């Protein structure tokens, strides 16, 4: 209780609406993590006998489906509320789980990956928009820590827990995932509709000049979209370098996602249970560090946490690709977790500060789309690097990309200091 007392996150956790969003975040990311990390890569490699490059492309379809809908759904959230947008997503995600559970063949796997991406596309715009709206920008670092704890525990527990239910058959694992999606659908039905959503955000109509939109009804859709994004862009408070930085940050992650399980199973020769232990090592360090770092970010700013996080993660990932000693791998994974404990709350607080109060859902959706494109291209390149240059190459390139991000951040902070002066 002493941790919660006086903590900015208490304001968010006292809101049933945000608690519902966090429950959905945890369960959906649990299911997604179990599928993308523990089930699909191994199934496609060992059962369908696909190359690492083909696996990367199949998983990239998930990110493509996710990113294709993030921006428009963020815009829709601002206009019809949270309930139906989130319900749209969880029904598609449930369909993906059912397809993987009961249907076989490469074609169905591709469809399932695409549906999973479309289904999870409303998740981040809804959760981040809802949490930051309730908390306010003054506590953005702490609130992002809460959101990312739900995400990390979900996406981490998914592969870890599900590995214990994968023996000679995947049936028990699939039953657990289907049960979770039923719970998600029920919680999504409890989310606020249009009227309640607008009350939560202290507004009475759709944001960013609803009257202005009506005044331009005679314009073509293309021209209205162009003017809309020009209007939103002019209200952003960020260096233009933030856009490539958002892409780069997730590109580094995308390089690792398709090959992480393959690396653990085929290079380090870990059992599913041992692999779970290593995931816990990195994930636990990150989760434990999120709350204190989030509080410090709100007090001291984002600059030095990002500097330390980028350098720590870059060096650790580069070394990890060449390490074969299991005890040493465990130590390195913990340092990767420490790096991302610094990066996650600080990076998202930096982005939250750049978002205008109007059209929060649309702009979050737009920013998340840029980040997600990094995941798409990273996933595609990851398998190619593995096939052509060896298992170490995705880790080495990911580390190099994080060093590039460190340099970009130096220029972003300099721009921010110039604006303040």
CSV table of C-alpha atoms in Angstrom, one decimal:
chain,number,residue,atom,x,y,z
A,1,UNK,CA,0.0,0.0,0.0
A,2,UNK,CA,2.9,2.4,0.6
A,3,UNK,CA,3.9,2.1,-3.0
A,4,UNK,CA,0.4,3.1,-4.2
A,5,UNK,CA,0.0,6.0,-1.7
A,6,UNK,CA,0.6,9.3,-3.4
A,7,UNK,CA,1.3,7.5,-6.7
A,8,UNK,CA,-0.1,9.1,-9.9
A,9,UNK,CA,-1.2,5.7,-11.2
A,10,UNK,CA,-3.8,5.5,-8.3
A,11,UNK,CA,-5.9,8.0,-10.2
A,12,UNK,CA,-6.0,5.7,-13.3
A,13,UNK,CA,-6.5,2.5,-11.4
A,14,UNK,CA,-9.5,4.0,-9.5
A,15,UNK,CA,-11.2,4.4,-12.9
A,16,UNK,CA,-13.3,1.2,-13.8
A,17,UNK,CA,-13.0,2.3,-17.5
A,18,UNK,CA,-9.2,2.2,-17.4
A,19,UNK,CA,-9.1,-1.0,-15.4
A,20,UNK,CA,-11.3,-2.6,-18.1
A,21,UNK,CA,-8.9,-1.4,-20.8
A,22,UNK,CA,-5.9,-2.8,-18.9
A,23,UNK,CA,-7.6,-6.2,-18.5
A,24,UNK,CA,-8.2,-6.3,-22.2
A,25,UNK,CA,-4.7,-5.2,-22.9
A,26,UNK,CA,-3.3,-8.0,-20.6
A,27,UNK,CA,-5.4,-10.8,-22.0
A,28,UNK,CA,-5.1,-9.9,-25.7
A,29,UNK,CA,-1.4,-9.5,-25.4
A,30,UNK,CA,-1.2,-12.8,-23.5
A,31,UNK,CA,-3.0,-14.5,-26.5
A,32,UNK,CA,-0.9,-12.7,-29.1
A,33,UNK,CA,2.4,-13.4,-27.3
A,34,UNK,CA,1.5,-17.1,-27.0
A,35,UNK,CA,0.7,-17.3,-30.7
A,36,UNK,CA,3.5,-15.2,-32.1
A,37,UNK,CA,6.4,-16.3,-29.9
A,38,UNK,CA,5.7,-19.9,-28.7
A,39,UNK,CA,3.2,-21.5,-31.2
A,40,UNK,CA,3.4,-20.1,-34.8
A,41,UNK,CA,7.2,-19.8,-35.3
A,42,UNK,CA,7.8,-23.4,-34.2
A,43,UNK,CA,4.7,-24.7,-36.0
A,44,UNK,CA,5.7,-23.1,-39.3
A,45,UNK,CA,9.3,-24.2,-39.0
A,46,UNK,CA,8.9,-27.7,-37.7
A,47,UNK,CA,5.5,-28.7,-39.2
A,48,UNK,CA,5.3,-26.7,-42.4
A,49,UNK,CA,9.1,-26.6,-42.9
A,50,UNK,CA,9.2,-23.0,-43.9
A,51,UNK,CA,12.4,-20.9,-44.0
A,52,UNK,CA,13.1,-18.2,-41.4
A,53,UNK,CA,12.4,-15.6,-44.2
A,54,UNK,CA,9.0,-17.1,-44.8
A,55,UNK,CA,8.2,-17.1,-41.1
A,56,UNK,CA,9.2,-13.5,-40.9
A,57,UNK,CA,6.9,-12.6,-43.8
A,58,UNK,CA,3.9,-14.5,-42.2
A,59,UNK,CA,4.4,-12.7,-38.9
A,60,UNK,CA,4.9,-9.4,-40.7
A,61,UNK,CA,1.3,-9.8,-42.1
A,62,UNK,CA,0.1,-9.5,-38.5
A,63,UNK,CA,1.9,-6.2,-38.1
A,64,UNK,CA,0.7,-5.1,-41.5
A,65,UNK,CA,-2.9,-5.8,-40.5
A,66,UNK,CA,-2.4,-4.0,-37.2
A,67,UNK,CA,-0.9,-0.9,-38.8
A,68,UNK,CA,-3.3,-0.6,-41.7
A,69,UNK,CA,-6.1,0.1,-39.2
A,70,UNK,CA,-4.5,1.9,-36.3
A,71,UNK,CA,-4.8,5.5,-37.7
A,72,UNK,CA,-8.4,5.2,-39.0
A,73,UNK,CA,-9.6,3.4,-35.8
A,74,UNK,CA,-7.9,6.1,-33.7
A,75,UNK,CA,-10.0,8.6,-35.6
A,76,UNK,CA,-13.1,6.5,-35.2
A,77,UNK,CA,-12.6,6.3,-31.4
A,78,UNK,CA,-12.8,10.1,-31.2
A,79,UNK,CA,-16.2,9.9,-32.9
A,80,UNK,CA,-18.1,6.8,-31.7
A,81,UNK,CA,-16.4,5.9,-28.4
A,82,UNK,CA,-14.5,2.9,-27.2
A,83,UNK,CA,-17.0,0.0,-27.0
A,84,UNK,CA,-17.7,-0.8,-30.6
A,85,UNK,CA,-14.2,0.0,-31.8
A,86,UNK,CA,-12.7,-2.5,-29.2
A,87,UNK,CA,-15.4,-5.0,-29.8
A,88,UNK,CA,-14.6,-5.0,-33.6
A,89,UNK,CA,-11.0,-5.8,-32.7
A,90,UNK,CA,-11.5,-8.6,-30.1
A,91,UNK,CA,-14.0,-10.4,-32.4
A,92,UNK,CA,-11.4,-10.5,-35.2
A,93,UNK,CA,-8.7,-11.6,-32.7
A,94,UNK,CA,-11.0,-14.4,-31.5
A,95,UNK,CA,-11.5,-15.5,-35.1
A,96,UNK,CA,-7.8,-15.7,-35.5
A,97,UNK,CA,-7.4,-18.0,-32.5
A,98,UNK,CA,-10.2,-20.3,-33.7
A,99,UNK,CA,-8.6,-20.6,-37.1
A,100,UNK,CA,-5.2,-21.5,-35.7
A,101,UNK,CA,-6.8,-24.0,-33.3
A,102,UNK,CA,-9.0,-25.9,-35.7
A,103,UNK,CA,-7.7,-25.3,-39.2
A,104,UNK,CA,-4.3,-26.3,-40.8
A,105,UNK,CA,-2.2,-25.4,-43.7
A,106,UNK,CA,-0.1,-22.4,-44.7
A,107,UNK,CA,-3.1,-20.5,-46.3
A,108,UNK,CA,-5.1,-20.6,-43.1
A,109,UNK,CA,-2.1,-19.5,-41.0
A,110,UNK,CA,-1.6,-16.5,-43.3
A,111,UNK,CA,-5.3,-15.6,-42.8
A,112,UNK,CA,-5.0,-16.0,-39.1
A,113,UNK,CA,-2.0,-13.8,-38.9
A,114,UNK,CA,-3.7,-11.1,-40.9
A,115,UNK,CA,-6.9,-11.3,-38.7
A,116,UNK,CA,-4.8,-11.2,-35.6
A,117,UNK,CA,-3.2,-7.9,-36.8
A,118,UNK,CA,-6.5,-6.3,-37.7
A,119,UNK,CA,-8.0,-7.5,-34.4
A,120,UNK,CA,-5.3,-6.0,-32.3
A,121,UNK,CA,-5.2,-2.7,-34.2
A,122,UNK,CA,-7.7,-0.8,-31.9
A,123,UNK,CA,-5.9,-2.0,-28.7
A,124,UNK,CA,-3.1,0.5,-28.3
A,125,UNK,CA,-5.1,3.6,-29.6
A,126,UNK,CA,-7.9,2.8,-27.1
A,127,UNK,CA,-5.7,2.0,-24.1
A,128,UNK,CA,-3.2,4.8,-24.5
A,129,UNK,CA,-5.8,7.4,-25.4
A,130,UNK,CA,-8.0,6.3,-22.4
A,131,UNK,CA,-5.2,6.2,-19.9
A,132,UNK,CA,-3.6,9.5,-20.8
A,133,UNK,CA,-7.0,11.2,-21.0
A,134,UNK,CA,-7.8,10.2,-17.4
A,135,UNK,CA,-4.4,10.9,-16.0
A,136,UNK,CA,-3.3,14.0,-17.9
A,137,UNK,CA,0.1,14.8,-19.4
A,138,UNK,CA,1.6,15.8,-16.1
A,139,UNK,CA,1.8,12.1,-15.1
A,140,UNK,CA,2.5,10.7,-18.5
A,141,UNK,CA,5.6,8.8,-17.5
A,142,UNK,CA,3.9,7.0,-14.6
A,143,UNK,CA,0.8,6.2,-16.6
A,144,UNK,CA,2.8,4.8,-19.5
A,145,UNK,CA,4.5,2.6,-17.0
A,146,UNK,CA,1.1,1.2,-15.9
A,147,UNK,CA,0.1,0.6,-19.5
A,148,UNK,CA,3.3,-1.1,-20.4
A,149,UNK,CA,3.3,-3.3,-17.3
A,150,UNK,CA,-0.1,-4.7,-18.5
A,151,UNK,CA,1.4,-5.1,-22.0
A,152,UNK,CA,4.7,-6.7,-20.8
A,153,UNK,CA,3.2,-9.0,-18.3
A,154,UNK,CA,0.6,-10.1,-20.9
A,155,UNK,CA,3.0,-10.6,-23.8
A,156,UNK,CA,5.6,-12.1,-21.5
A,157,UNK,CA,3.3,-14.5,-19.6
A,158,UNK,CA,1.7,-15.7,-22.8
A,159,UNK,CA,4.7,-17.5,-24.2
A,160,UNK,CA,5.9,-18.5,-20.7
A,161,UNK,CA,2.7,-20.0,-19.4
A,162,UNK,CA,1.6,-21.6,-22.7
A,163,UNK,CA,4.9,-23.5,-23.0
A,164,UNK,CA,3.9,-25.5,-20.0
A,165,UNK,CA,0.7,-26.7,-21.8
A,166,UNK,CA,2.5,-27.6,-25.0
A,167,UNK,CA,3.4,-31.3,-24.9
A,168,UNK,CA,2.6,-33.8,-27.7
A,169,UNK,CA,-0.4,-31.7,-28.7
A,170,UNK,CA,-1.4,-28.0,-28.8
A,171,UNK,CA,-5.0,-28.7,-27.8
A,172,UNK,CA,-4.8,-27.7,-24.1
A,173,UNK,CA,-3.0,-24.5,-25.1
A,174,UNK,CA,-5.6,-23.6,-27.6
A,175,UNK,CA,-8.4,-24.2,-25.1
A,176,UNK,CA,-6.8,-21.7,-22.7
A,177,UNK,CA,-6.5,-19.0,-25.4
A,178,UNK,CA,-10.1,-19.4,-26.5
A,179,UNK,CA,-11.3,-19.1,-22.9
A,180,UNK,CA,-9.3,-15.9,-22.5
A,181,UNK,CA,-10.9,-14.4,-25.6
A,182,UNK,CA,-14.4,-15.1,-24.3
A,183,UNK,CA,-13.5,-13.1,-21.2
A,184,UNK,CA,-12.1,-10.3,-23.4
A,185,UNK,CA,-15.4,-10.1,-25.4
A,186,UNK,CA,-17.4,-9.8,-22.2
A,187,UNK,CA,-15.2,-7.0,-20.8
A,188,UNK,CA,-15.2,-5.2,-24.2
A,189,UNK,CA,-19.1,-5.1,-24.0
A,190,UNK,CA,-18.7,-3.1,-20.7
A,191,UNK,CA,-16.7,-0.3,-22.2
A,192,UNK,CA,-18.3,3.1,-22.6
A,193,UNK,CA,-20.2,4.0,-25.8
A,194,UNK,CA,-20.1,7.3,-27.6
A,195,UNK,CA,-21.9,9.5,-25.0
A,196,UNK,CA,-20.0,8.1,-22.0
A,197,UNK,CA,-16.7,8.3,-23.9
A,198,UNK,CA,-17.2,12.0,-24.6
A,199,UNK,CA,-18.1,12.6,-20.9
A,200,UNK,CA,-14.9,10.9,-19.9
A,201,UNK,CA,-12.9,13.2,-22.2
A,202,UNK,CA,-14.8,16.3,-21.1
A,203,UNK,CA,-16.2,17.1,-24.6
A,204,UNK,CA,-19.6,17.4,-26.1
A,205,UNK,CA,-18.9,16.7,-29.8
A,206,UNK,CA,-16.2,15.2,-32.1
A,207,UNK,CA,-12.9,17.1,-31.7
A,208,UNK,CA,-10.8,19.3,-33.9
A,209,UNK,CA,-13.4,21.6,-35.4
A,210,UNK,CA,-16.4,19.5,-36.0
A,211,UNK,CA,-18.0,22.6,-37.4
A,212,UNK,CA,-15.1,23.1,-39.7
A,213,UNK,CA,-15.4,19.6,-41.1
A,214,UNK,CA,-19.1,20.2,-41.8
A,215,UNK,CA,-18.1,23.5,-43.6
A,216,UNK,CA,-15.8,21.5,-46.0
A,217,UNK,CA,-18.4,18.8,-46.9
A,218,UNK,CA,-18.3,20.0,-50.5
A,219,UNK,CA,-14.6,19.1,-50.8
A,220,UNK,CA,-13.4,15.8,-52.1
A,221,UNK,CA,-12.5,13.1,-49.6
A,222,UNK,CA,-8.8,13.3,-50.6
A,223,UNK,CA,-8.8,17.1,-50.0
A,224,UNK,CA,-10.6,16.7,-46.7
A,225,UNK,CA,-8.1,14.1,-45.5
A,226,UNK,CA,-5.2,16.3,-46.6
A,227,UNK,CA,-6.5,19.3,-44.7
A,228,UNK,CA,-7.3,17.2,-41.7
A,229,UNK,CA,-3.7,15.8,-41.4
A,230,UNK,CA,-2.3,19.3,-42.1
A,231,UNK,CA,-4.4,20.7,-39.2
A,232,UNK,CA,-3.3,18.0,-36.8
A,233,UNK,CA,0.3,18.2,-37.9
A,234,UNK,CA,0.4,21.9,-37.3
A,235,UNK,CA,-0.7,21.3,-33.7
A,236,UNK,CA,2.0,18.8,-32.9
A,237,UNK,CA,4.8,19.9,-30.6
A,238,UNK,CA,7.7,17.7,-31.8
A,239,UNK,CA,10.9,17.7,-33.9
A,240,UNK,CA,10.4,16.2,-37.3
A,241,UNK,CA,13.1,13.7,-36.3
A,242,UNK,CA,10.6,12.1,-34.0
A,243,UNK,CA,9.0,10.3,-36.9
A,244,UNK,CA,12.0,8.4,-38.1
A,245,UNK,CA,12.9,7.8,-34.5
A,246,UNK,CA,9.5,6.1,-33.8
A,247,UNK,CA,10.0,3.9,-36.8
A,248,UNK,CA,13.6,3.0,-35.8
A,249,UNK,CA,12.7,2.2,-32.2
A,250,UNK,CA,10.2,-0.5,-33.3
A,251,UNK,CA,12.4,-1.6,-36.2
A,252,UNK,CA,15.0,-2.8,-33.7
A,253,UNK,CA,12.3,-4.8,-31.9
A,254,UNK,CA,10.9,-6.2,-35.1
A,255,UNK,CA,14.4,-7.6,-36.0
A,256,UNK,CA,14.2,-9.9,-33.0
A,257,UNK,CA,10.5,-11.0,-32.7
A,258,UNK,CA,10.5,-13.7,-35.5
A,259,UNK,CA,13.9,-15.2,-34.6
A,260,UNK,CA,13.9,-15.1,-30.8
A,261,UNK,CA,12.3,-18.5,-30.3
A,262,UNK,CA,14.4,-20.1,-33.1
A,263,UNK,CA,17.6,-18.7,-31.5
A,264,UNK,CA,16.6,-20.2,-28.1
A,265,UNK,CA,15.6,-23.6,-29.5
A,266,UNK,CA,18.2,-24.2,-32.3
A,267,UNK,CA,21.2,-22.2,-31.2
A,268,UNK,CA,21.1,-22.3,-27.4
A,269,UNK,CA,19.2,-25.6,-27.4
A,270,UNK,CA,16.8,-24.5,-24.6
A,271,UNK,CA,13.8,-26.6,-23.7
A,272,UNK,CA,10.4,-24.7,-23.7
A,273,UNK,CA,10.6,-24.5,-19.9
A,274,UNK,CA,14.2,-23.2,-19.9
A,275,UNK,CA,13.2,-20.6,-22.6
A,276,UNK,CA,10.4,-19.5,-20.3
A,277,UNK,CA,12.9,-18.9,-17.5
A,278,UNK,CA,15.1,-16.7,-19.7
A,279,UNK,CA,12.0,-14.7,-20.8
A,280,UNK,CA,11.1,-14.2,-17.1
A,281,UNK,CA,14.7,-13.0,-16.4
A,282,UNK,CA,14.5,-10.2,-19.0
A,283,UNK,CA,10.8,-9.4,-18.5
A,284,UNK,CA,11.0,-9.3,-14.7
A,285,UNK,CA,13.8,-6.8,-14.7
A,286,UNK,CA,11.8,-4.6,-17.1
A,287,UNK,CA,8.5,-4.8,-15.2
A,288,UNK,CA,10.1,-4.2,-11.8
A,289,UNK,CA,11.9,-1.1,-13.2
A,290,UNK,CA,8.9,0.4,-15.0
A,291,UNK,CA,7.1,2.1,-12.0
A,292,UNK,CA,10.2,3.7,-10.4
A,293,UNK,CA,11.5,4.9,-13.8
A,294,UNK,CA,8.1,6.2,-14.7
A,295,UNK,CA,8.0,8.3,-11.5
A,296,UNK,CA,11.5,9.5,-12.1
A,297,UNK,CA,10.7,10.5,-15.7
A,298,UNK,CA,7.8,12.6,-14.5
A,299,UNK,CA,10.1,14.3,-12.0
A,300,UNK,CA,13.4,14.6,-13.9
A,301,UNK,CA,12.4,14.4,-17.6
A,302,UNK,CA,13.0,11.8,-20.3
A,303,UNK,CA,16.5,12.8,-21.7
A,304,UNK,CA,19.0,10.8,-19.6
A,305,UNK,CA,16.8,7.7,-19.2
A,306,UNK,CA,16.6,7.4,-22.9
A,307,UNK,CA,20.4,7.9,-23.3
A,308,UNK,CA,21.1,5.2,-20.8
A,309,UNK,CA,18.4,2.9,-22.1
A,310,UNK,CA,19.5,3.0,-25.7
A,311,UNK,CA,23.2,2.5,-25.0
A,312,UNK,CA,22.5,-0.4,-22.5
A,313,UNK,CA,20.1,-2.2,-24.8
A,314,UNK,CA,22.3,-1.7,-27.9
A,315,UNK,CA,25.4,-3.2,-26.3
A,316,UNK,CA,23.5,-6.0,-24.6
A,317,UNK,CA,21.7,-7.1,-27.8
A,318,UNK,CA,24.9,-7.0,-29.9
A,319,UNK,CA,26.7,-9.2,-27.4
A,320,UNK,CA,23.8,-11.6,-27.0
A,321,UNK,CA,24.0,-12.7,-30.6
A,322,UNK,CA,27.5,-14.1,-30.1
A,323,UNK,CA,27.0,-15.6,-26.7
A,324,UNK,CA,26.6,-19.3,-26.2
A,325,UNK,CA,27.2,-19.7,-22.5
A,326,UNK,CA,23.8,-20.1,-20.8
A,327,UNK,CA,24.7,-18.4,-17.5
A,328,UNK,CA,26.2,-15.4,-19.4
A,329,UNK,CA,23.1,-15.3,-21.7
A,330,UNK,CA,21.0,-14.9,-18.5
A,331,UNK,CA,23.0,-11.9,-17.3
A,332,UNK,CA,22.9,-10.3,-20.7
A,333,UNK,CA,19.1,-10.8,-21.0
A,334,UNK,CA,18.8,-9.0,-17.6
A,335,UNK,CA,20.7,-6.0,-19.0
A,336,UNK,CA,18.5,-5.9,-22.0
A,337,UNK,CA,15.5,-5.8,-19.6
A,338,UNK,CA,17.2,-3.0,-17.7
A,339,UNK,CA,17.7,-1.0,-20.9
A,340,UNK,CA,14.1,-1.3,-21.9
A,341,UNK,CA,12.9,-0.4,-18.4
A,342,UNK,CA,14.6,2.9,-19.0
A,343,UNK,CA,13.4,3.3,-22.6
A,344,UNK,CA,9.7,2.4,-22.3
A,345,UNK,CA,8.2,5.0,-19.9
A,346,UNK,CA,10.6,7.7,-21.1
A,347,UNK,CA,10.0,7.1,-24.8
A,348,UNK,CA,6.2,7.1,-24.5
A,349,UNK,CA,6.2,10.1,-22.2
A,350,UNK,CA,8.3,11.9,-24.9
A,351,UNK,CA,5.7,11.0,-27.5
A,352,UNK,CA,2.7,11.9,-25.2
A,353,UNK,CA,4.1,15.4,-24.7
A,354,UNK,CA,4.0,16.0,-28.5
A,355,UNK,CA,0.3,15.0,-28.9
A,356,UNK,CA,-2.3,17.8,-29.0
A,357,UNK,CA,-5.3,17.6,-26.7
A,358,UNK,CA,-7.7,17.5,-29.7
A,359,UNK,CA,-7.8,14.4,-31.8
A,360,UNK,CA,-5.9,12.4,-29.3
A,361,UNK,CA,-7.1,9.0,-30.6
A,362,UNK,CA,-6.3,9.9,-34.2
A,363,UNK,CA,-2.8,11.2,-33.5
A,364,UNK,CA,-2.0,8.2,-31.2
A,365,UNK,CA,-3.2,6.0,-34.0
A,366,UNK,CA,-1.0,7.8,-36.5
A,367,UNK,CA,2.1,7.6,-34.2
A,368,UNK,CA,1.5,3.9,-33.4
A,369,UNK,CA,1.2,3.2,-37.2
A,370,UNK,CA,4.6,4.7,-37.7
A,371,UNK,CA,6.0,2.6,-34.9
A,372,UNK,CA,4.2,-0.5,-36.2
A,373,UNK,CA,5.7,0.0,-39.7
A,374,UNK,CA,9.1,-0.4,-38.0
A,375,UNK,CA,7.9,-3.8,-36.7
A,376,UNK,CA,6.8,-4.9,-40.2
A,377,UNK,CA,10.0,-4.1,-41.9
A,378,UNK,CA,12.1,-5.4,-39.0
A,379,UNK,CA,10.2,-8.7,-39.1
A,380,UNK,CA,10.8,-9.1,-42.8
A,381,UNK,CA,14.5,-8.2,-42.7
A,382,UNK,CA,15.0,-10.4,-39.6
A,383,UNK,CA,14.5,-13.7,-41.4
A,384,UNK,CA,16.5,-12.6,-44.4
A,385,UNK,CA,19.5,-11.7,-42.1
A,386,UNK,CA,19.2,-15.1,-40.3
A,387,UNK,CA,19.2,-17.1,-43.6
A,388,UNK,CA,22.0,-15.1,-45.3
A,389,UNK,CA,24.4,-14.1,-42.5
A,390,UNK,CA,23.6,-16.4,-39.6
A,391,UNK,CA,21.8,-16.4,-36.2
A,392,UNK,CA,23.9,-13.6,-34.7
A,393,UNK,CA,23.0,-11.0,-37.4
A,394,UNK,CA,19.5,-9.9,-36.3
A,395,UNK,CA,20.9,-9.2,-32.8
A,396,UNK,CA,23.9,-7.3,-34.1
A,397,UNK,CA,21.8,-5.2,-36.5
A,398,UNK,CA,19.2,-4.5,-33.8
A,399,UNK,CA,22.0,-3.2,-31.5
A,400,UNK,CA,23.3,-1.0,-34.4
A,401,UNK,CA,19.8,0.4,-35.0
A,402,UNK,CA,19.5,1.3,-31.3
A,403,UNK,CA,22.8,3.2,-31.5
A,404,UNK,CA,21.4,5.1,-34.5
A,405,UNK,CA,18.3,5.9,-32.4
A,406,UNK,CA,20.6,7.2,-29.6
A,407,UNK,CA,22.1,9.6,-32.2
A,408,UNK,CA,18.7,10.7,-33.4
A,409,UNK,CA,17.6,11.3,-29.8
A,410,UNK,CA,20.6,13.6,-29.3
A,411,UNK,CA,19.3,15.8,-32.1
A,412,UNK,CA,15.7,15.6,-30.9
A,413,UNK,CA,16.7,16.8,-27.4
A,414,UNK,CA,18.8,19.6,-28.9
A,415,UNK,CA,15.7,20.7,-30.9
A,416,UNK,CA,13.6,20.6,-27.8
A,417,UNK,CA,16.1,22.7,-25.9
A,418,UNK,CA,16.2,25.3,-28.7
A,419,UNK,CA,12.4,25.5,-28.7
A,420,UNK,CA,12.4,26.1,-24.9
A,421,UNK,CA,14.9,28.9,-25.2
